[in-house]
PDB file of C-alpha atoms in Angstrom:
ATOM      1  CA  MET A 185      30.781  -4.246   4.768  1.00 44.00           C
ATOM      2  CA  ASN A 186      28.246  -2.943   7.366  1.00 70.00           C
ATOM      3  CA  GLU A 187      29.492   0.399   9.053  1.00 85.00           C
ATOM      4  CA  ARG A 188      31.255  -0.233  12.757  1.00 89.00           C
ATOM      5  CA  ILE A 189      29.867   1.422  15.426  1.00 95.00           C
ATOM      6  CA  LEU A 190      31.947   2.216  18.620  1.00 95.00           C
ATOM      7  CA  VAL A 191      29.220   2.654  21.545  1.00 97.00           C
ATOM      8  CA  VAL A 192      30.710   4.219  24.748  1.00 97.00           C
ATOM      9  CA  GLU A 193      28.125   4.291  27.591  1.00 95.00           C
ATOM     10  CA  ASP A 194      28.351   3.129  31.070  1.00 93.00           C
ATOM     11  CA  GLU A 195      24.954   2.344  32.303  1.00 93.00           C
ATOM     12  CA  PRO A 196      24.050  -0.926  30.825  1.00 94.00           C
ATOM     13  CA  THR A 197      20.359  -0.951  30.303  1.00 94.00           C
ATOM     14  CA  ILE A 198      20.841   1.990  28.063  1.00 93.00           C
ATOM     15  CA  ALA A 199      23.582   0.655  26.356  1.00 95.00           C
ATOM     16  CA  THR A 200      22.251  -2.705  26.008  1.00 94.00           C
ATOM     17  CA  GLY A 201      19.114  -0.767  24.075  1.00 94.00           C
ATOM     18  CA  LEU A 202      21.784   1.191  21.863  1.00 94.00           C
ATOM     19  CA  ARG A 203      23.756  -2.437  20.710  1.00 94.00           C
ATOM     20  CA  ASP A 204      19.919  -4.034  20.401  1.00 93.00           C
ATOM     21  CA  ASP A 205      18.702  -0.804  17.921  1.00 92.00           C
ATOM     22  CA  LEU A 206      21.902  -0.342  15.595  1.00 93.00           C
ATOM     23  CA  GLU A 207      22.204  -4.418  15.036  1.00 91.00           C
ATOM     24  CA  LEU A 208      18.938  -4.328  13.541  1.00 90.00           C
ATOM     25  CA  GLU A 209      19.533  -1.787  11.440  1.00 90.00           C
ATOM     26  CA  ALA A 210      22.896  -4.065   9.916  1.00 87.00           C
ATOM     27  CA  PHE A 211      25.526  -2.142  11.912  1.00 91.00           C
ATOM     28  CA  SER A 212      28.659  -3.798  13.344  1.00 90.00           C
ATOM     29  CA  VAL A 213      28.622  -2.396  17.066  1.00 94.00           C
ATOM     30  CA  GLU A 214      30.957  -2.813  20.052  1.00 94.00           C
ATOM     31  CA  VAL A 215      30.398  -1.495  23.031  1.00 96.00           C
ATOM     32  CA  VAL A 216      33.116   0.204  26.048  1.00 96.00           C
ATOM     33  CA  ASP A 217      31.895   1.811  29.615  1.00 95.00           C
ATOM     34  CA  ASP A 218      34.745   3.539  30.357  1.00 95.00           C
ATOM     35  CA  GLY A 219      36.675   6.730  28.836  1.00 95.00           C
ATOM     36  CA  ARG A 220      39.684   5.672  28.697  1.00 95.00           C
ATOM     37  CA  GLU A 221      39.651   2.287  27.099  1.00 94.00           C
ATOM     38  CA  ALA A 222      37.473   4.124  24.149  1.00 94.00           C
ATOM     39  CA  LEU A 223      40.130   6.614  23.841  1.00 93.00           C
ATOM     40  CA  ASP A 224      42.310   4.214  22.815  1.00 91.00           C
ATOM     41  CA  ARG A 225      39.800   2.148  20.341  1.00 89.00           C
ATOM     42  CA  ILE A 226      38.577   5.364  19.423  1.00 88.00           C
ATOM     43  CA  LEU A 227      42.643   6.091  17.937  1.00 83.00           C
ATOM     44  CA  GLU A 228      42.778   2.747  16.489  1.00 78.00           C
ATOM     45  CA  GLY A 229      40.733   4.210  13.956  1.00 66.00           C
ATOM     46  CA  GLN A 230      38.477   1.108  12.774  1.00 76.00           C
ATOM     47  CA  TYR A 231      35.744   2.431  13.352  1.00 85.00           C
ATOM     48  CA  ASP A 232      33.037   4.404  10.931  1.00 86.00           C
ATOM     49  CA  LEU A 233      31.025   6.419  13.412  1.00 92.00           C
ATOM     50  CA  VAL A 234      31.312   6.984  17.628  1.00 95.00           C
ATOM     51  CA  LEU A 235      28.479   7.502  19.921  1.00 96.00           C
ATOM     52  CA  LEU A 236      30.275   9.103  22.854  1.00 95.00           C
ATOM     53  CA  ASP A 237      28.661   9.469  25.990  1.00 93.00           C
ATOM     54  CA  LEU A 238      29.159  12.109  28.206  1.00 90.00           C
ATOM     55  CA  MET A 239      29.688  10.989  32.033  1.00 89.00           C
ATOM     56  CA  LEU A 240      31.861   8.560  31.840  1.00 93.00           C
ATOM     57  CA  PRO A 241      34.378   6.581  34.129  1.00 93.00           C
ATOM     58  CA  GLY A 242      37.967   7.346  33.454  1.00 91.00           C
ATOM     59  CA  MET A 243      37.699  10.459  31.250  1.00 93.00           C
ATOM     60  CA  ASP A 244      34.416  12.143  30.346  1.00 92.00           C
ATOM     61  CA  GLY A 245      33.062  12.346  26.810  1.00 92.00           C
ATOM     62  CA  LEU A 246      34.355  15.813  26.083  1.00 91.00           C
ATOM     63  CA  GLU A 247      37.975  14.939  26.835  1.00 93.00           C
ATOM     64  CA  VAL A 248      38.011  11.660  24.697  1.00 94.00           C
ATOM     65  CA  CYS A 249      36.407  13.822  22.292  1.00 92.00           C
ATOM     66  CA  ARG A 250      38.913  16.218  22.302  1.00 89.00           C
ATOM     67  CA  ARG A 251      42.081  13.970  22.557  1.00 90.00           C
ATOM     68  CA  ALA A 252      40.731  12.470  19.552  1.00 88.00           C
ATOM     69  CA  ARG A 253      40.800  15.355  17.458  1.00 85.00           C
ATOM     70  CA  SER A 254      43.610  16.622  18.359  1.00 83.00           C
ATOM     71  CA  LYS A 255      45.531  13.363  16.784  1.00 79.00           C
ATOM     72  CA  GLY A 256      43.993  14.145  14.145  1.00 73.00           C
ATOM     73  CA  LEU A 257      41.279  11.580  13.746  1.00 76.00           C
ATOM     74  CA  ARG A 258      38.215  12.476  11.864  1.00 77.00           C
ATOM     75  CA  THR A 259      36.206   9.252  12.356  1.00 84.00           C
ATOM     76  CA  PRO A 260      32.413  11.173  13.158  1.00 89.00           C
ATOM     77  CA  ILE A 261      31.335  11.593  16.738  1.00 92.00           C
ATOM     78  CA  ILE A 262      28.239  11.623  18.199  1.00 93.00           C
ATOM     79  CA  MET A 263      27.862  13.326  22.224  1.00 91.00           C
ATOM     80  CA  LEU A 264      25.334  11.348  23.645  1.00 90.00           C
ATOM     81  CA  THR A 265      24.102  13.884  27.170  1.00 83.00           C
ATOM     82  CA  ALA A 266      21.624  13.808  29.604  1.00 76.00           C
ATOM     83  CA  LYS A 267      22.173  17.141  30.472  1.00 63.00           C
ATOM     84  CA  GLY A 268      20.145  19.242  27.761  1.00 59.00           C
ATOM     85  CA  GLN A 269      22.513  22.104  28.966  1.00 58.00           C
ATOM     86  CA  GLU A 270      23.546  24.177  25.353  1.00 61.00           C
ATOM     87  CA  VAL A 271      26.677  24.982  27.386  1.00 59.00           C
ATOM     88  CA  ASP A 272      27.450  21.175  27.006  1.00 66.00           C
ATOM     89  CA  LYS A 273      25.968  20.767  23.570  1.00 68.00           C
ATOM     90  CA  VAL A 274      28.358  24.011  22.551  1.00 74.00           C
ATOM     91  CA  VAL A 275      31.556  22.931  23.904  1.00 77.00           C
ATOM     92  CA  GLY A 276      30.998  19.437  22.607  1.00 75.00           C
ATOM     93  CA  LEU A 277      30.768  20.632  18.850  1.00 78.00           C
ATOM     94  CA  GLU A 278      33.215  23.092  19.490  1.00 79.00           C
ATOM     95  CA  ILE A 279      36.166  20.446  20.262  1.00 83.00           C
ATOM     96  CA  GLY A 280      35.095  18.647  17.212  1.00 84.00           C
ATOM     97  CA  ALA A 281      31.602  16.161  18.108  1.00 88.00           C
ATOM     98  CA  ASP A 282      29.880  15.969  14.623  1.00 87.00           C
ATOM     99  CA  ASP A 283      26.277  16.619  16.903  1.00 88.00           C
ATOM    100  CA  TYR A 284      24.730  15.958  19.819  1.00 87.00           C
ATOM    101  CA  ILE A 285      21.576  13.923  20.936  1.00 88.00           C
ATOM    102  CA  THR A 286      19.821  14.457  24.318  1.00 86.00           C
ATOM    103  CA  LYS A 287      18.800  11.229  26.487  1.00 85.00           C
ATOM    104  CA  PRO A 288      15.863  10.718  26.447  1.00 84.00           C
ATOM    105  CA  PHE A 289      15.619  10.111  22.867  1.00 87.00           C
ATOM    106  CA  SER A 290      14.027   7.958  20.573  1.00 89.00           C
ATOM    107  CA  ARG A 291      15.082   5.120  18.648  1.00 89.00           C
ATOM    108  CA  ARG A 292      13.959   6.799  15.206  1.00 90.00           C
ATOM    109  CA  GLU A 293      15.678   9.704  15.761  1.00 90.00           C
ATOM    110  CA  LEU A 294      19.124   7.590  16.893  1.00 91.00           C
ATOM    111  CA  LEU A 295      19.331   6.225  13.340  1.00 91.00           C
ATOM    112  CA  ALA A 296      18.030   9.388  11.561  1.00 90.00           C
ATOM    113  CA  ARG A 297      21.319  11.441  12.827  1.00 89.00           C
ATOM    114  CA  ILE A 298      23.827   8.344  13.070  1.00 92.00           C
ATOM    115  CA  LYS A 299      22.737   8.125   9.342  1.00 87.00           C
ATOM    116  CA  ALA A 300      22.655  12.059   8.679  1.00 86.00           C
ATOM    117  CA  VAL A 301      26.166  12.120  10.017  1.00 86.00           C
ATOM    118  CA  LEU A 302      27.591   8.964   7.956  1.00 85.00           C
ATOM    119  CA  ARG A 303      26.572  10.735   4.773  1.00 80.00           C
ATOM    120  CA  ARG A 304      28.101  13.348   5.302  1.00 73.00           C
ATOM    121  CA  ALA A 305      31.421  11.913   6.745  1.00 66.00           C
ATOM    122  CA  PRO A 306      34.414  12.384   4.468  1.00 56.00           C
ATOM    123  CA  ASP A 307      34.375   9.069   3.141  1.00 49.00           C
ATOM    124  CA  GLY A 308      37.262   9.483   0.225  1.00 40.00           C
ATOM    125  CA  ARG A 309      35.100   9.368  -3.259  1.00 41.00           C
ATOM    126  CA  GLU A 310      36.949  11.247  -5.206  1.00 43.00           C
ATOM    127  CA  PRO A 311      39.952   9.806  -5.001  1.00 43.00           C
ATOM    128  CA  GLY A 312      42.032  12.288  -8.195  1.00 45.00           C
ATOM    129  CA  ALA A 313      40.526  15.822  -6.610  1.00 63.00           C
ATOM    130  CA  LEU A 314      43.508  17.711  -5.210  1.00 74.00           C
ATOM    131  CA  HIS A 315      43.021  21.431  -4.196  1.00 82.00           C
ATOM    132  CA  ARG A 316      45.420  24.259  -4.520  1.00 81.00           C
ATOM    133  CA  PHE A 317      45.861  27.385  -2.722  1.00 84.00           C
ATOM    134  CA  GLY A 318      48.915  29.198  -2.306  1.00 81.00           C
ATOM    135  CA  ASP A 319      50.922  27.412  -0.214  1.00 83.00           C
ATOM    136  CA  VAL A 320      47.761  25.065   0.793  1.00 89.00           C
ATOM    137  CA  THR A 321      47.281  21.364  -1.123  1.00 86.00           C
ATOM    138  CA  VAL A 322      43.898  19.684   0.168  1.00 88.00           C
ATOM    139  CA  ASP A 323      44.096  16.248  -0.718  1.00 82.00           C
ATOM    140  CA  VAL A 324      39.890  15.357  -1.044  1.00 78.00           C
ATOM    141  CA  GLY A 325      40.063  11.260  -1.336  1.00 72.00           C
ATOM    142  CA  ARG A 326      42.739  11.386   1.476  1.00 75.00           C
ATOM    143  CA  CYS A 327      40.979  13.491   3.468  1.00 81.00           C
ATOM    144  CA  GLU A 328      44.803  15.263   4.100  1.00 85.00           C
ATOM    145  CA  VAL A 329      45.330  18.828   4.329  1.00 91.00           C
ATOM    146  CA  THR A 330      48.807  19.757   3.349  1.00 89.00           C
ATOM    147  CA  ARG A 331      50.436  23.422   3.948  1.00 86.00           C
ATOM    148  CA  ARG A 332      54.132  24.018   3.091  1.00 80.00           C
ATOM    149  CA  GLY A 333      54.802  19.855   2.936  1.00 73.00           C
ATOM    150  CA  ARG A 334      53.440  19.610   6.585  1.00 84.00           C
ATOM    151  CA  VAL A 335      50.141  18.122   7.340  1.00 88.00           C
ATOM    152  CA  VAL A 336      47.576  20.139   8.901  1.00 92.00           C
ATOM    153  CA  ASP A 337      45.693  18.647  12.005  1.00 91.00           C
ATOM    154  CA  LEU A 338      42.117  19.431  10.887  1.00 90.00           C
ATOM    155  CA  THR A 339      39.199  18.133  13.160  1.00 89.00           C
ATOM    156  CA  ALA A 340      36.512  16.187  10.955  1.00 86.00           C
ATOM    157  CA  VAL A 341      34.447  19.221  11.521  1.00 89.00           C
ATOM    158  CA  GLU A 342      36.754  21.872  10.127  1.00 91.00           C
ATOM    159  CA  PHE A 343      37.042  19.729   7.438  1.00 91.00           C
ATOM    160  CA  LYS A 344      33.714  19.623   5.974  1.00 90.00           C
ATOM    161  CA  LEU A 345      33.892  23.194   6.673  1.00 94.00           C
ATOM    162  CA  LEU A 346      37.040  23.847   4.367  1.00 94.00           C
ATOM    163  CA  ARG A 347      35.078  20.872   1.807  1.00 91.00           C
ATOM    164  CA  ALA A 348      32.231  23.426   1.435  1.00 92.00           C
ATOM    165  CA  PHE A 349      34.048  26.712   1.213  1.00 93.00           C
ATOM    166  CA  LEU A 350      36.239  24.752  -1.959  1.00 90.00           C
ATOM    167  CA  ASP A 351      32.429  23.498  -3.011  1.00 87.00           C
ATOM    168  CA  HIS A 352      31.318  27.272  -3.007  1.00 89.00           C
ATOM    169  CA  ARG A 353      34.996  28.934  -3.999  1.00 88.00           C
ATOM    170  CA  GLY A 354      34.139  33.032  -4.499  1.00 90.00           C
ATOM    171  CA  GLN A 355      30.194  32.479  -3.510  1.00 91.00           C
ATOM    172  CA  VAL A 356      28.980  33.882   0.053  1.00 94.00           C
ATOM    173  CA  LEU A 357      27.432  31.506   2.018  1.00 94.00           C
ATOM    174  CA  THR A 358      25.999  32.810   4.716  1.00 94.00           C
ATOM    175  CA  ILE A 359      25.930  31.331   8.489  1.00 93.00           C
ATOM    176  CA  ASP A 360      22.574  29.572   8.042  1.00 91.00           C
ATOM    177  CA  GLU A 361      23.809  27.634   4.584  1.00 92.00           C
ATOM    178  CA  LEU A 362      26.810  26.420   6.375  1.00 93.00           C
ATOM    179  CA  LEU A 363      25.097  25.404   9.166  1.00 90.00           C
ATOM    180  CA  ARG A 364      22.924  23.126   6.730  1.00 88.00           C
ATOM    181  CA  GLU A 365      26.116  22.252   4.661  1.00 87.00           C
ATOM    182  CA  VAL A 366      28.462  20.774   7.718  1.00 89.00           C
ATOM    183  CA  TRP A 367      25.826  19.900  10.390  1.00 86.00           C
ATOM    184  CA  GLY A 368      23.042  19.102   8.755  1.00 83.00           C
ATOM    185  CA  PRO A 369      19.486  20.884   8.228  1.00 76.00           C
ATOM    186  CA  ASP A 370      18.287  19.570  11.201  1.00 75.00           C
ATOM    187  CA  ALA A 371      20.937  21.155  13.341  1.00 73.00           C
ATOM    188  CA  VAL A 372      20.163  23.229  15.907  1.00 74.00           C
ATOM    189  CA  LEU A 373      23.123  25.783  16.542  1.00 82.00           C
ATOM    190  CA  THR A 374      24.111  29.362  17.449  1.00 84.00           C
ATOM    191  CA  ASP A 375      25.336  31.471  15.014  1.00 88.00           C
ATOM    192  CA  ARG A 376      28.497  31.339  17.431  1.00 90.00           C
ATOM    193  CA  VAL A 377      29.018  27.441  16.892  1.00 90.00           C
ATOM    194  CA  VAL A 378      30.286  28.501  12.825  1.00 92.00           C
ATOM    195  CA  TYR A 379      32.323  31.678  13.978  1.00 93.00           C
ATOM    196  CA  THR A 380      34.371  29.500  16.140  1.00 93.00           C
ATOM    197  CA  HIS A 381      35.099  26.873  13.770  1.00 94.00           C
ATOM    198  CA  VAL A 382      35.934  29.261  10.886  1.00 95.00           C
ATOM    199  CA  ASN A 383      38.320  31.305  13.259  1.00 95.00           C
ATOM    200  CA  HIS A 384      39.997  27.585  14.025  1.00 94.00           C
ATOM    201  CA  LEU A 385      40.344  26.741  10.397  1.00 95.00           C
ATOM    202  CA  ARG A 386      41.522  30.740   9.229  1.00 95.00           C
ATOM    203  CA  ASN A 387      44.270  29.798  12.363  1.00 95.00           C
ATOM    204  CA  LYS A 388      45.847  26.928  11.011  1.00 95.00           C
ATOM    205  CA  LEU A 389      45.282  27.774   6.968  1.00 94.00           C
ATOM    206  CA  GLU A 390      46.007  31.590   6.545  1.00 93.00           C
ATOM    207  CA  GLU A 391      49.407  33.513   6.729  1.00 91.00           C
ATOM    208  CA  ASP A 392      47.670  36.292   9.074  1.00 93.00           C
ATOM    209  CA  PRO A 393      44.292  34.962  10.278  1.00 92.00           C
ATOM    210  CA  ARG A 394      44.207  38.927  11.574  1.00 92.00           C
ATOM    211  CA  LYS A 395      43.650  39.831   8.111  1.00 93.00           C
ATOM    212  CA  PRO A 396      42.126  36.875   6.221  1.00 94.00           C
ATOM    213  CA  ARG A 397      42.708  36.418   2.495  1.00 92.00           C
ATOM    214  CA  LEU A 398      41.413  32.724   1.844  1.00 94.00           C
ATOM    215  CA  ILE A 399      38.212  33.229   3.786  1.00 95.00           C
ATOM    216  CA  VAL A 400      36.999  36.118   3.932  1.00 95.00           C
ATOM    217  CA  GLY A 401      33.850  37.624   6.018  1.00 95.00           C
ATOM    218  CA  VAL A 402      31.749  39.656   4.380  1.00 94.00           C
ATOM    219  CA  ARG A 403      29.469  41.910   6.257  1.00 91.00           C
ATOM    220  CA  GLY A 404      26.055  41.409   6.909  1.00 89.00           C
ATOM    221  CA  LEU A 405      26.067  38.052   4.919  1.00 90.00           C
ATOM    222  CA  GLY A 406      28.158  35.316   5.996  1.00 94.00           C
ATOM    223  CA  TYR A 407      31.651  34.231   4.533  1.00 95.00           C
ATOM    224  CA  ARG A 408      33.392  33.706   0.870  1.00 95.00           C
ATOM    225  CA  PHE A 409      36.439  31.497   0.102  1.00 94.00           C
ATOM    226  CA  ASP A 410      38.796  33.714  -2.417  1.00 92.00           C
ATOM    227  CA  GLY A 411      41.544  30.572  -2.481  1.00 82.00           C
TER     228      GLY A 411
END
């Protein structure tokens, strides 16, 4: 089955170009031009990836992304922005976007980023993989984390960050290694993005986030997962 992509873009020329380019690559594409309608579509959970413009009528892209992640949706989201300002990119990534691309962009760059994000997305290919540490259980196949029997609401980026720690349990991972593992080798991000997501993960998993015992900081190096 071809991957389904939702394009959220209110500029008709850009939206048409994106649809044509993606359909040439055999993606199944739907297009909406309003933020509120986009959120409704995204929450249906029927898409493999969302291309989400920042500036939209009805509701801006940052708010769409924020609300989708607050509902537990893990569908990969790539933000489209014409601003090119670092603050917009950082905020988008901090609230759960998987990548961003600044307009104008080439078809080749867009397709490369889409394919990279789809490769990194949790896809449940390990149906029997369970990890337990303390009162936390991670079901890889279901992309689900529970703590004391209750589901923990993780964003897609937080889940991928946790997977990276689980895959390298007991090893020190540097900031650069985490950036490559979670956001991909082509991501150009500041260390702050990693710090922010690690803190969010600690707040959701640690007994006392101020004194972390699972995700331990190693001064001058990075983080080690001791769960």
